[in-house]
mmCIF file of C-alpha atoms in Angstrom:
data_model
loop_
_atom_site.group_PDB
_atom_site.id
_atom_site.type_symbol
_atom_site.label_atom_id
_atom_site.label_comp_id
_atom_site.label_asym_id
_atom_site.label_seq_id
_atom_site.Cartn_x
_atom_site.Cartn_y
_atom_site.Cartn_z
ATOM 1 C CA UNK A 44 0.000 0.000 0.000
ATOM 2 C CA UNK A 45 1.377 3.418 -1.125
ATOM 3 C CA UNK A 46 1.545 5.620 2.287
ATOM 4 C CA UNK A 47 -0.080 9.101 1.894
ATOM 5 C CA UNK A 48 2.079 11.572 3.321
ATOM 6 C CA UNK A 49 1.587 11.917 6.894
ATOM 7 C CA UNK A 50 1.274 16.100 6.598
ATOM 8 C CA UNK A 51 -1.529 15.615 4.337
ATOM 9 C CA UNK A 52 -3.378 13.079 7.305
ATOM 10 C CA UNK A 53 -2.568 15.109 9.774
ATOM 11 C CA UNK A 54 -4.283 18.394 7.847
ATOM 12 C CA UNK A 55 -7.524 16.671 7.673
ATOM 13 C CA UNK A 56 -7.539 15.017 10.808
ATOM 14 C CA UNK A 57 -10.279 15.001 13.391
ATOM 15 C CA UNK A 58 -10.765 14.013 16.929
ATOM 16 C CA UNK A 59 -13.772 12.692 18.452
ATOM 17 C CA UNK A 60 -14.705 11.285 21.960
ATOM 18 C CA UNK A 61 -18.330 9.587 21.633
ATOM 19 C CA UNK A 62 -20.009 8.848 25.086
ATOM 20 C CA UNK A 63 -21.210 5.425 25.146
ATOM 21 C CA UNK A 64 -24.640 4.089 26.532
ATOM 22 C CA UNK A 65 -22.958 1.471 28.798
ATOM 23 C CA UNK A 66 -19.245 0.813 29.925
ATOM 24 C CA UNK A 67 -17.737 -0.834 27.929
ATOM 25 C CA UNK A 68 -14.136 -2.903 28.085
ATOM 26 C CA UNK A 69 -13.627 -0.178 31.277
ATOM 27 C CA UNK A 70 -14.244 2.814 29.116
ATOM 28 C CA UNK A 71 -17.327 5.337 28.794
ATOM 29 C CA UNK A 72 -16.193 7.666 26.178
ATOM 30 C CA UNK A 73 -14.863 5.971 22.799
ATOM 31 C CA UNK A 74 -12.249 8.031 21.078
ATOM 32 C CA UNK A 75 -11.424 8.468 17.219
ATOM 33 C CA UNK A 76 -9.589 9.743 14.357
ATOM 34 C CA UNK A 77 -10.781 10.336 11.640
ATOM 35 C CA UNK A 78 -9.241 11.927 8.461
ATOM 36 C CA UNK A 79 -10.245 12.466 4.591
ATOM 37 C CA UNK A 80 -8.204 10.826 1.439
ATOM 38 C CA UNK A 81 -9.752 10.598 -2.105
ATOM 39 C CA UNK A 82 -11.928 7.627 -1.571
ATOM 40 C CA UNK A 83 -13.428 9.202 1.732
ATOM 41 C CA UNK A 84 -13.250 9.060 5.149
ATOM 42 C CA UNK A 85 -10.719 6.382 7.046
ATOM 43 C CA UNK A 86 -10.825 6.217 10.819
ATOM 44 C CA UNK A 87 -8.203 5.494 13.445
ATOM 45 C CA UNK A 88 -8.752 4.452 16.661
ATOM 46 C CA UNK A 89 -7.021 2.057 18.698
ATOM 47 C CA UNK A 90 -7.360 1.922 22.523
ATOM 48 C CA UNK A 91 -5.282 3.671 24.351
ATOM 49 C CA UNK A 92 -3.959 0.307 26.033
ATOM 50 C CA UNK A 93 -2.824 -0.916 22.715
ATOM 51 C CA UNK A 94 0.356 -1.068 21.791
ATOM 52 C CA UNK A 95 2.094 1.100 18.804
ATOM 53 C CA UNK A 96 2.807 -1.211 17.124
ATOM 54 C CA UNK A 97 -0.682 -2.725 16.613
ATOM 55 C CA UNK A 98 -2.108 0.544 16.161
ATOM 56 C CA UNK A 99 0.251 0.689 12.972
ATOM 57 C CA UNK A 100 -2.448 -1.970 11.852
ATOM 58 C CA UNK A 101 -5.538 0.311 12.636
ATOM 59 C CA UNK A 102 -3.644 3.048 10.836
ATOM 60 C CA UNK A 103 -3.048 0.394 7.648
ATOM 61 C CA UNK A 104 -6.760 -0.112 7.858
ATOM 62 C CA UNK A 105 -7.795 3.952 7.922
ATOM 63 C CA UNK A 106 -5.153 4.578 5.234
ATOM 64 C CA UNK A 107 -7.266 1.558 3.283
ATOM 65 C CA UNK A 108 -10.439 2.631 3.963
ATOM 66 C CA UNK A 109 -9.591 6.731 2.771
ATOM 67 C CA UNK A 110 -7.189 5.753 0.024
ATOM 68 C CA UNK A 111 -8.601 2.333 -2.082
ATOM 69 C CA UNK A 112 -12.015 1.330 -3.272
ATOM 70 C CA UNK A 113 -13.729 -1.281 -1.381
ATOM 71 C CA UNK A 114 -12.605 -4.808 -3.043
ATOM 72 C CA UNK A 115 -15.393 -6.743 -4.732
ATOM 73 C CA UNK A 116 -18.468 -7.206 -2.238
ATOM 74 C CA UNK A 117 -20.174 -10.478 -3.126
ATOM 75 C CA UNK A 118 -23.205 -10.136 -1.018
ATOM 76 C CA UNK A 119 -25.559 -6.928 -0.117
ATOM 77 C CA UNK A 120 -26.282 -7.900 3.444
ATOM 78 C CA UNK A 121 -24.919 -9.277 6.207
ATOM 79 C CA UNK A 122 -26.902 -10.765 9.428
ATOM 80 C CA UNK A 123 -26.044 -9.403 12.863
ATOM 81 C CA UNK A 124 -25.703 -10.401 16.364
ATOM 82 C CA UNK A 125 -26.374 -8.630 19.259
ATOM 83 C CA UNK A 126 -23.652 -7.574 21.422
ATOM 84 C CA UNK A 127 -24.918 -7.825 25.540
ATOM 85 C CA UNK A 128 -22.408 -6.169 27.958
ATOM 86 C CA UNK A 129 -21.682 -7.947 31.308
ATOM 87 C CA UNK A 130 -24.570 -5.482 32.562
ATOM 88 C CA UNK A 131 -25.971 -6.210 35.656
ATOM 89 C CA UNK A 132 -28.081 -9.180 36.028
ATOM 90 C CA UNK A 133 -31.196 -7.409 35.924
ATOM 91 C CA UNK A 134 -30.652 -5.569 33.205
ATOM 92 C CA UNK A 135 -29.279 -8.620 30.627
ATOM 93 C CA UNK A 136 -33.049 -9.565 29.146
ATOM 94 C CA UNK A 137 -34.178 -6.044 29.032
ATOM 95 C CA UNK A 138 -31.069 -5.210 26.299
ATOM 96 C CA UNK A 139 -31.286 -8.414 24.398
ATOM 97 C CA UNK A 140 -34.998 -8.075 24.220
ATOM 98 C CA UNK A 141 -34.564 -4.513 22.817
ATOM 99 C CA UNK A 142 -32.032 -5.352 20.653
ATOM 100 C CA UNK A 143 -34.384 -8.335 18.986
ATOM 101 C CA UNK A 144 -37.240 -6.016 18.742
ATOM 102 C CA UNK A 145 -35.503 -2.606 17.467
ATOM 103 C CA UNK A 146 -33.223 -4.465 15.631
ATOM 104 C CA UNK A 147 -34.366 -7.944 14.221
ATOM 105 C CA UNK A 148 -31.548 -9.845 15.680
ATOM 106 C CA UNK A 149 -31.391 -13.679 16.371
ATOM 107 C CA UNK A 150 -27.969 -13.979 17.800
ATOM 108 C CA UNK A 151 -26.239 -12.626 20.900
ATOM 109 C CA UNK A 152 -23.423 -12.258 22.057
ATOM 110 C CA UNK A 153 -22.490 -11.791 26.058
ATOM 111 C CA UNK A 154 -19.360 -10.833 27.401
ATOM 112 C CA UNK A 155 -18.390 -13.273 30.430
ATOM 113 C CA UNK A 156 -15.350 -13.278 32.475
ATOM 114 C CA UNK A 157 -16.317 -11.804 35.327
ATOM 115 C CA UNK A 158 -14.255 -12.232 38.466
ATOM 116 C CA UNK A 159 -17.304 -14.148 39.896
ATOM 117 C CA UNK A 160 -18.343 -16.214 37.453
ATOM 118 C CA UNK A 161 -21.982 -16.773 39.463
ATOM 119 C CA UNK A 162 -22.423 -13.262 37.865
ATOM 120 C CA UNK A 163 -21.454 -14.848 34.488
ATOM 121 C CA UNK A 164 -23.877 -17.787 34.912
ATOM 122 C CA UNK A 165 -26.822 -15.772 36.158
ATOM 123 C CA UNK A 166 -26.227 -13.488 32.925
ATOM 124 C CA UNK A 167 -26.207 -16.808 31.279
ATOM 125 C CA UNK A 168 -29.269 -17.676 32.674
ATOM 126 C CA UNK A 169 -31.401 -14.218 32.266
ATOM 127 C CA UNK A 170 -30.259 -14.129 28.279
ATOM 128 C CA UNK A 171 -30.996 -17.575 27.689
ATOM 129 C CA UNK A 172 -35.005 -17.214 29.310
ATOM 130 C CA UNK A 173 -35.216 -14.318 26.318
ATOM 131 C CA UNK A 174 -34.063 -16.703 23.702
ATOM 132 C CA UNK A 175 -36.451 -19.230 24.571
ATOM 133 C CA UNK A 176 -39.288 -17.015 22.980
ATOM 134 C CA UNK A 177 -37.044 -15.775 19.738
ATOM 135 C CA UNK A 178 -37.256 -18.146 16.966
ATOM 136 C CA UNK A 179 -34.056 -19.803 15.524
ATOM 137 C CA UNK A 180 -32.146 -17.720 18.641
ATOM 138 C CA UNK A 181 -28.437 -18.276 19.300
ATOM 139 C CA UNK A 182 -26.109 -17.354 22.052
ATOM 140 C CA UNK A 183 -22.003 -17.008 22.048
ATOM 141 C CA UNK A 184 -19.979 -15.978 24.703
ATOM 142 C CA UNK A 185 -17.065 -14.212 24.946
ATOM 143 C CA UNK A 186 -14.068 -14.265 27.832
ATOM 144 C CA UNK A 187 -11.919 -12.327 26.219
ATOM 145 C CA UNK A 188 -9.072 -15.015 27.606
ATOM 146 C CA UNK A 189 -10.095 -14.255 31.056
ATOM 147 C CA UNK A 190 -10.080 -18.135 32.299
ATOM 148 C CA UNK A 191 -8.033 -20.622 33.230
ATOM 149 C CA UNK A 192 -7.345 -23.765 30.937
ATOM 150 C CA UNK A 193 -8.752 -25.797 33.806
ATOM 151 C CA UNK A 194 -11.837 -23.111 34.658
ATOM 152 C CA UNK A 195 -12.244 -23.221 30.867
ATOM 153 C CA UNK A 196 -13.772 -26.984 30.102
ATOM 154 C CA UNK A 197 -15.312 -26.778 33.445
ATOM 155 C CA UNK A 198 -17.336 -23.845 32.666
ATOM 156 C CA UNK A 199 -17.751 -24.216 29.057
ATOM 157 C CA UNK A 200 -19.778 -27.640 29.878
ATOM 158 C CA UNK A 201 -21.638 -26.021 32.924
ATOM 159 C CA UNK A 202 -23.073 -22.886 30.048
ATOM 160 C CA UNK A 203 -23.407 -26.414 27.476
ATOM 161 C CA UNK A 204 -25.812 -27.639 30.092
ATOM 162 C CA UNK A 205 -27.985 -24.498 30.667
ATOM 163 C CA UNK A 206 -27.985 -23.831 26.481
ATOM 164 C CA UNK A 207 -28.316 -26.694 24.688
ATOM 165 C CA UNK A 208 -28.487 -26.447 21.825
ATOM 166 C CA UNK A 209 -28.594 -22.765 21.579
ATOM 167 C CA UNK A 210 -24.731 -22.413 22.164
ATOM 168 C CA UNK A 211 -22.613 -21.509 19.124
ATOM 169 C CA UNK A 212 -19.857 -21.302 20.524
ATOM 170 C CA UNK A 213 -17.707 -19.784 22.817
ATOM 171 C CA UNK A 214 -15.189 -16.986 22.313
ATOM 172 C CA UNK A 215 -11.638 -16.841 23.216
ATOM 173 C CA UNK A 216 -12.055 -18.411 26.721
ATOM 174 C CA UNK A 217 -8.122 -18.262 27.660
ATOM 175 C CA UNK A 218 -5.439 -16.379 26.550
ATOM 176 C CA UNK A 219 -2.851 -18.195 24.015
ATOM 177 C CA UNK A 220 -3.435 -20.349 21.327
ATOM 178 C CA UNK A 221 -2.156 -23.326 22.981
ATOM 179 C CA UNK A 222 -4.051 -23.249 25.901
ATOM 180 C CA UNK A 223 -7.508 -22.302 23.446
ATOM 181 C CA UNK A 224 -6.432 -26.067 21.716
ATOM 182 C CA UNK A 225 -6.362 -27.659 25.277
ATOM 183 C CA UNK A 226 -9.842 -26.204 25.256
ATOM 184 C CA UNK A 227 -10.987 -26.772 22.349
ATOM 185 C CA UNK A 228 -9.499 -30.980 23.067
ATOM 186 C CA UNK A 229 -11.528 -31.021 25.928
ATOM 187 C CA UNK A 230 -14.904 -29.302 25.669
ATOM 188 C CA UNK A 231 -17.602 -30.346 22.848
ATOM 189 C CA UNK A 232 -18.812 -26.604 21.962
ATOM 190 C CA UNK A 233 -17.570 -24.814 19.210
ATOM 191 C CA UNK A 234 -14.207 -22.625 20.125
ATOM 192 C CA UNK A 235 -13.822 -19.273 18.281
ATOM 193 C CA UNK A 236 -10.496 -17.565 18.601
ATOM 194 C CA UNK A 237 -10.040 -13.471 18.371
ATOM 195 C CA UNK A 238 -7.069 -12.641 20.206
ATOM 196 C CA UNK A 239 -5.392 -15.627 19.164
ATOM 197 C CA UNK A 240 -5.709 -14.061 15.046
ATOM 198 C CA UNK A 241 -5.951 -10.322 16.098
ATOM 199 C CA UNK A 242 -3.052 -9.838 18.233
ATOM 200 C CA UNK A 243 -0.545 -11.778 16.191
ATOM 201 C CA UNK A 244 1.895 -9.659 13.686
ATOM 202 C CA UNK A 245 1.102 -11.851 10.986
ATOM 203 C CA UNK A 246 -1.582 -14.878 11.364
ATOM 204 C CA UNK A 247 -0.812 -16.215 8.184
ATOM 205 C CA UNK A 248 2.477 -17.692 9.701
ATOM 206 C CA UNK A 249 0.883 -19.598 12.514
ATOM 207 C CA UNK A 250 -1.950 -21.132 10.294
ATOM 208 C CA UNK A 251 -1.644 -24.601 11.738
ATOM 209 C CA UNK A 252 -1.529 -23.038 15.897
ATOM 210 C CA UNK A 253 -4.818 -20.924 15.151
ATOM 211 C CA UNK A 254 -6.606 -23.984 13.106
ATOM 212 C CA UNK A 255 -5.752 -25.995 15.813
ATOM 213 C CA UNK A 256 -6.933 -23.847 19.025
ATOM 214 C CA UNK A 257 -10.503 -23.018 17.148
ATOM 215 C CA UNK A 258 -13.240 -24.342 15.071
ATOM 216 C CA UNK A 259 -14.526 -20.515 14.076
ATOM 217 C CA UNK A 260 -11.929 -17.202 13.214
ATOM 218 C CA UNK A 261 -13.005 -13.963 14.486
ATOM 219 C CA UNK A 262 -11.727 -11.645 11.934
ATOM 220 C CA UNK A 263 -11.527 -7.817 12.321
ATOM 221 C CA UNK A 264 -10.733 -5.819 9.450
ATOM 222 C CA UNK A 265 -9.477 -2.651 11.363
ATOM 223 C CA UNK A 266 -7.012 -4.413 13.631
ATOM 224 C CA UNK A 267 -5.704 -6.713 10.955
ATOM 225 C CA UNK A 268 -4.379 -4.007 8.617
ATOM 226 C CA UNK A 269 -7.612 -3.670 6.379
ATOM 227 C CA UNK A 270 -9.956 -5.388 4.413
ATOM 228 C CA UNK A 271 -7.269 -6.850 1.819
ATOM 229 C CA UNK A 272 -4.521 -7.881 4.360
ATOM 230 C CA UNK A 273 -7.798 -9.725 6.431
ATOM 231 C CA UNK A 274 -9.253 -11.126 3.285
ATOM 232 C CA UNK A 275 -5.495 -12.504 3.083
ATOM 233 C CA UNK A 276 -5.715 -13.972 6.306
ATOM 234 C CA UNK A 277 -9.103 -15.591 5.745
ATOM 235 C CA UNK A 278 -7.880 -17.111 2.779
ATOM 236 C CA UNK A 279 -4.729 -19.198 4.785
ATOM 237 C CA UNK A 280 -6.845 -19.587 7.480
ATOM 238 C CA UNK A 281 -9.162 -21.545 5.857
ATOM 239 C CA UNK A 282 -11.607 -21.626 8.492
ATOM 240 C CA UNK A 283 -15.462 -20.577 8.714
ATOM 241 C CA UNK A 284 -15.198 -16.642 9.760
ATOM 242 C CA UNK A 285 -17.066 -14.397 11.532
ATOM 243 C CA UNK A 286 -16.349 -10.967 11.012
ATOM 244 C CA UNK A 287 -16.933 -8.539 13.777
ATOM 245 C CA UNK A 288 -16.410 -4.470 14.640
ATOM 246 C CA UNK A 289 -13.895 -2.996 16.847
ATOM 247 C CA UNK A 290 -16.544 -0.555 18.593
ATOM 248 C CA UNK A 291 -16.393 1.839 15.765
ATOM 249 C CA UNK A 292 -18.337 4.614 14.834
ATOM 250 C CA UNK A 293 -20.575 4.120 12.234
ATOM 251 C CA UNK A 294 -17.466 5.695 9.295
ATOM 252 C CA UNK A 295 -15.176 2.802 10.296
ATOM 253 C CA UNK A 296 -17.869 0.129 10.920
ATOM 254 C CA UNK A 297 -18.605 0.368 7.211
ATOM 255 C CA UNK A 298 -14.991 -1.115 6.838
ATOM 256 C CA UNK A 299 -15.503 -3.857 8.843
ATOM 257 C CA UNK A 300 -18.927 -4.946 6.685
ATOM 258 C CA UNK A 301 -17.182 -4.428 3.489
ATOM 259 C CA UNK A 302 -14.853 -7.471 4.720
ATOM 260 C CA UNK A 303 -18.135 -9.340 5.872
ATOM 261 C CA UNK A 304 -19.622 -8.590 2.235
ATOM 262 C CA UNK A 305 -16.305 -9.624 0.381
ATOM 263 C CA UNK A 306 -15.626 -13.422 2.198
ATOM 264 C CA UNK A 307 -16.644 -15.775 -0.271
ATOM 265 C CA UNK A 308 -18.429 -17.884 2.886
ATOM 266 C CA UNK A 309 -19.969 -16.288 5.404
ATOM 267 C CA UNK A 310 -22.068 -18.655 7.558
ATOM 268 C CA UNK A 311 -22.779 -16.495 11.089
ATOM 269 C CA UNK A 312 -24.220 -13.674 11.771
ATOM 270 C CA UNK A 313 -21.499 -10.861 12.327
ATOM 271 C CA UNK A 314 -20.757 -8.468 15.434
ATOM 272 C CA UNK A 315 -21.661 -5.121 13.776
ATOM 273 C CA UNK A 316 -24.274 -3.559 16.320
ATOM 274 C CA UNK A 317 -21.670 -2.069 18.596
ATOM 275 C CA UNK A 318 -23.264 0.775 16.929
ATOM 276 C CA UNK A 319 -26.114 0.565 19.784
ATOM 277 C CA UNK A 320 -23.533 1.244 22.228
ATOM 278 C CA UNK A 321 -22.445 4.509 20.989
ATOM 279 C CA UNK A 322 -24.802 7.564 22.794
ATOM 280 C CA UNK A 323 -23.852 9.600 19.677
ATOM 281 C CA UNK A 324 -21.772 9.038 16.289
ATOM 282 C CA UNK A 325 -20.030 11.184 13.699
ATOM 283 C CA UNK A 326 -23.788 10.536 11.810
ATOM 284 C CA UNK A 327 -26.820 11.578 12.891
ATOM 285 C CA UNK A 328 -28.409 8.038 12.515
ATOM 286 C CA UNK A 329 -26.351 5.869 13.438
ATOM 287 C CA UNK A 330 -25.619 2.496 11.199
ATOM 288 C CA UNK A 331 -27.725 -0.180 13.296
ATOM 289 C CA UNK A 332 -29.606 -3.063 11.718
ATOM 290 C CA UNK A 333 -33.217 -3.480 10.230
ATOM 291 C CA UNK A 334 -34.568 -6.749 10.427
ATOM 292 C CA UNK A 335 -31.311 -8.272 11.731
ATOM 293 C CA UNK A 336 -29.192 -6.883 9.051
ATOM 294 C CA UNK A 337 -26.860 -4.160 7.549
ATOM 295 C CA UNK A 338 -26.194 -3.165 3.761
ATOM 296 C CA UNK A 339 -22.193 -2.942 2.922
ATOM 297 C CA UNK A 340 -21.963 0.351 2.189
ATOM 298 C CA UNK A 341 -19.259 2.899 2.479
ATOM 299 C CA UNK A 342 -20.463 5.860 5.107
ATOM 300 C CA UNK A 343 -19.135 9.593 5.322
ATOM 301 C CA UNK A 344 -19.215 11.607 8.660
ATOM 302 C CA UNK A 345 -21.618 14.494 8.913
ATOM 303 C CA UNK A 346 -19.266 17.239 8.575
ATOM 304 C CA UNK A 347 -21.482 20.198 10.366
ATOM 305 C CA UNK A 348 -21.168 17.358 13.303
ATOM 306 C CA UNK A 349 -17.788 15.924 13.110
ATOM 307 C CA UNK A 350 -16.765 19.628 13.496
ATOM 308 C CA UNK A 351 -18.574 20.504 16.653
ATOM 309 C CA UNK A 352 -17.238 16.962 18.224
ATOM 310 C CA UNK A 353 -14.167 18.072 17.311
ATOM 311 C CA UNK A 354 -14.447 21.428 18.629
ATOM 312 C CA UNK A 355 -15.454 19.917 22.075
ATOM 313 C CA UNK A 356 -12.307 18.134 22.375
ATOM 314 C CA UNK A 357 -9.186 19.246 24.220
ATOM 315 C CA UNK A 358 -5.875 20.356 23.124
ATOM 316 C CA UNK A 359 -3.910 17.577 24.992
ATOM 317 C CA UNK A 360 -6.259 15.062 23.832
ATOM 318 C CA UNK A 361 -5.617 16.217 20.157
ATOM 319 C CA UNK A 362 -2.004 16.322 20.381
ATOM 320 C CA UNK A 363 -1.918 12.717 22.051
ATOM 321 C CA UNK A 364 -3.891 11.433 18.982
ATOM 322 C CA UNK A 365 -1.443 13.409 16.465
ATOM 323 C CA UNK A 366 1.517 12.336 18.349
ATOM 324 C CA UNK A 367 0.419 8.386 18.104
ATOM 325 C CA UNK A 368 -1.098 8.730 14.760
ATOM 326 C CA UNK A 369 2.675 10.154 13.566
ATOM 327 C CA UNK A 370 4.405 6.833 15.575
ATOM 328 C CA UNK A 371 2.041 4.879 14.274
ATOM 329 C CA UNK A 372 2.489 5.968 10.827
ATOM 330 C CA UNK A 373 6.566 5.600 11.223
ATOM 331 C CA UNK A 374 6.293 2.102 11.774
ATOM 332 C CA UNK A 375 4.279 1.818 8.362
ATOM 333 C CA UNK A 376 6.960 4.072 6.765
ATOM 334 C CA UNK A 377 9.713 1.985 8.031
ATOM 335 C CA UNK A 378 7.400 -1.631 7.154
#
């Protein structure tokens, strides 16, 4: 990929801290670049816990997205899941139940690893009672590698038991790829791996460690370098996908649905409602599902918008996001 010079990012560049509806992975504001090149807007935003190096890959991906058309999209629409916080227990069926009836979803997915895991099991428990009425409903859950290999089978079979049937799968539940195969040797549901692709510098040279610690790839266009470099991955991987956001606003989501659109199989519904999460977006309405699904289309900020969220922000939050933008974009330069 040709690099754009960094001056000309930099000129265009805009910063934007979005206030979320629920915490979310510890934060309540979600923070963004975003900047214009000749095929639109791209959008950068890693978390500020990531390190520079992997935010050189969300910078790939936002150079992508502003610089090169979208590659062929084989499919219109994709189907969505639900994404359910680790709320509090009461609140777990109220969200999924909106999200079925404002959005048409089927599938949900609820973020576990709690350091009780009762908590994890009643959340279990709540979401699965508002499945039982949806049609064709599905649940996943996702530890983010929070568990032990031995926790791991132990609870996987205990969430079997309540679900049935109604368990795809279950989502990174440790941390390294070894420890997900231990898993995956020992447990009968379905193990999906995300860290284990995301977080490596190049997945396509650890094919055989990811293919054995999961049955299902979580790909993610923004963190892997862009739709290409993913579509890459996919390819060596050859493993059934699902392709998922990175809680992006609705400019950079549009990336992540151009990969979904583009994967020549695509048999799950995809995480691309983190949308719902955001309290505001760079668009006035914000890119959520109808009827449990999203058209791949490329979006543009509102500009009248993105300029009074930029406006709001501070100087030392700007210059952090110029100042890891520009280290981010050396790493490129010296790739």
């Amino acid at each position: 990929m040709q690099l754009p010079p960094l001056s000309e990012i930099l000129d265009s560049m805009r910063v934007v801290q979005l206030p979320l509806r629920k915490t979310f992975r510890g934060i309540d504001v979600r923070e963004a670049v975003l900047f214009e090149g000749p095929e639109g807007w791209g959008e950068f935003a890693p978390f500020r816990d990531h390190t520079i190096e992997h935010s050189a890959n969300w910078l790939a991906a936002a150079i992508e997205l502003a610089h090169e058309p979208f590659p062929l999209l084989i499919r219109n629409e994709v189907a969505i899941n639900a994404i359910v916080p680790a709320l509090p227990i009461d609140e777990v069926a109220t969200w999924a139940e909106a999200a079925h009836h404002h959005y048409g979803v089927r599938t949900f997915k609820l973020k576990c690893g709690s350091p009780d895991f009762a908590d994890d099991v009643a959340r279990v428990m709540a979401l699965n009672a508002v499945c039982e009425a949806i049609t064709n409903s599905k649940i996943r859950i996702d530890v983010n590698g929070a568990w032990s290999v031995d926790d791991a089978i132990l609870r996987i079979n205990q969430i079997a038991e309540l679900c049935g049937q109604r368990l795809e799968y279950v989502e990174q539940p440790v941390s390294s790829l070894a420890d997900c195969a231990v898993i995956r040797a020992g447990v009968t549901t379905p193990i999906a791996v995300d860290e284990g692709v995301r977080l490596l510098a190049d997945a396509r040279m650890h094919v055989e460690a990811v293919r054995a610690a999961g049955d299902i790839a979580i790909l993610k266009a923004i963190p892997l370098g862009g739709v290409r470099r993913a579509l890459d991955i996919a390819e060596a991987l050859e493993m059934p996908a699902v392709v998922s956001g990175s809680m992006d606003t609705s400019v950079g989501l549009a990336q992540g649905l151009a990969l979904a659109a583009a994967l020549p199989q695509l048999d799950y519904a995809c995480g691309f409602l983190t949308g719902s999460l955001l309290a505001q977006d760079v668009i006035g309405q914000p890119l959520v599902p109808s009827n449990g699904v999203l058209s791949a289309a490329r979006v543009s900020p509102e500009l009248p918008l993105l300029k009074q969220l930029d406006a709001r922000v501070d100087s030392d939050t700007k210059n952090y996001w110029r100042e890891r933008l520009a280290a981010s974009y050396r790493i490129l330069e010296a790739a």
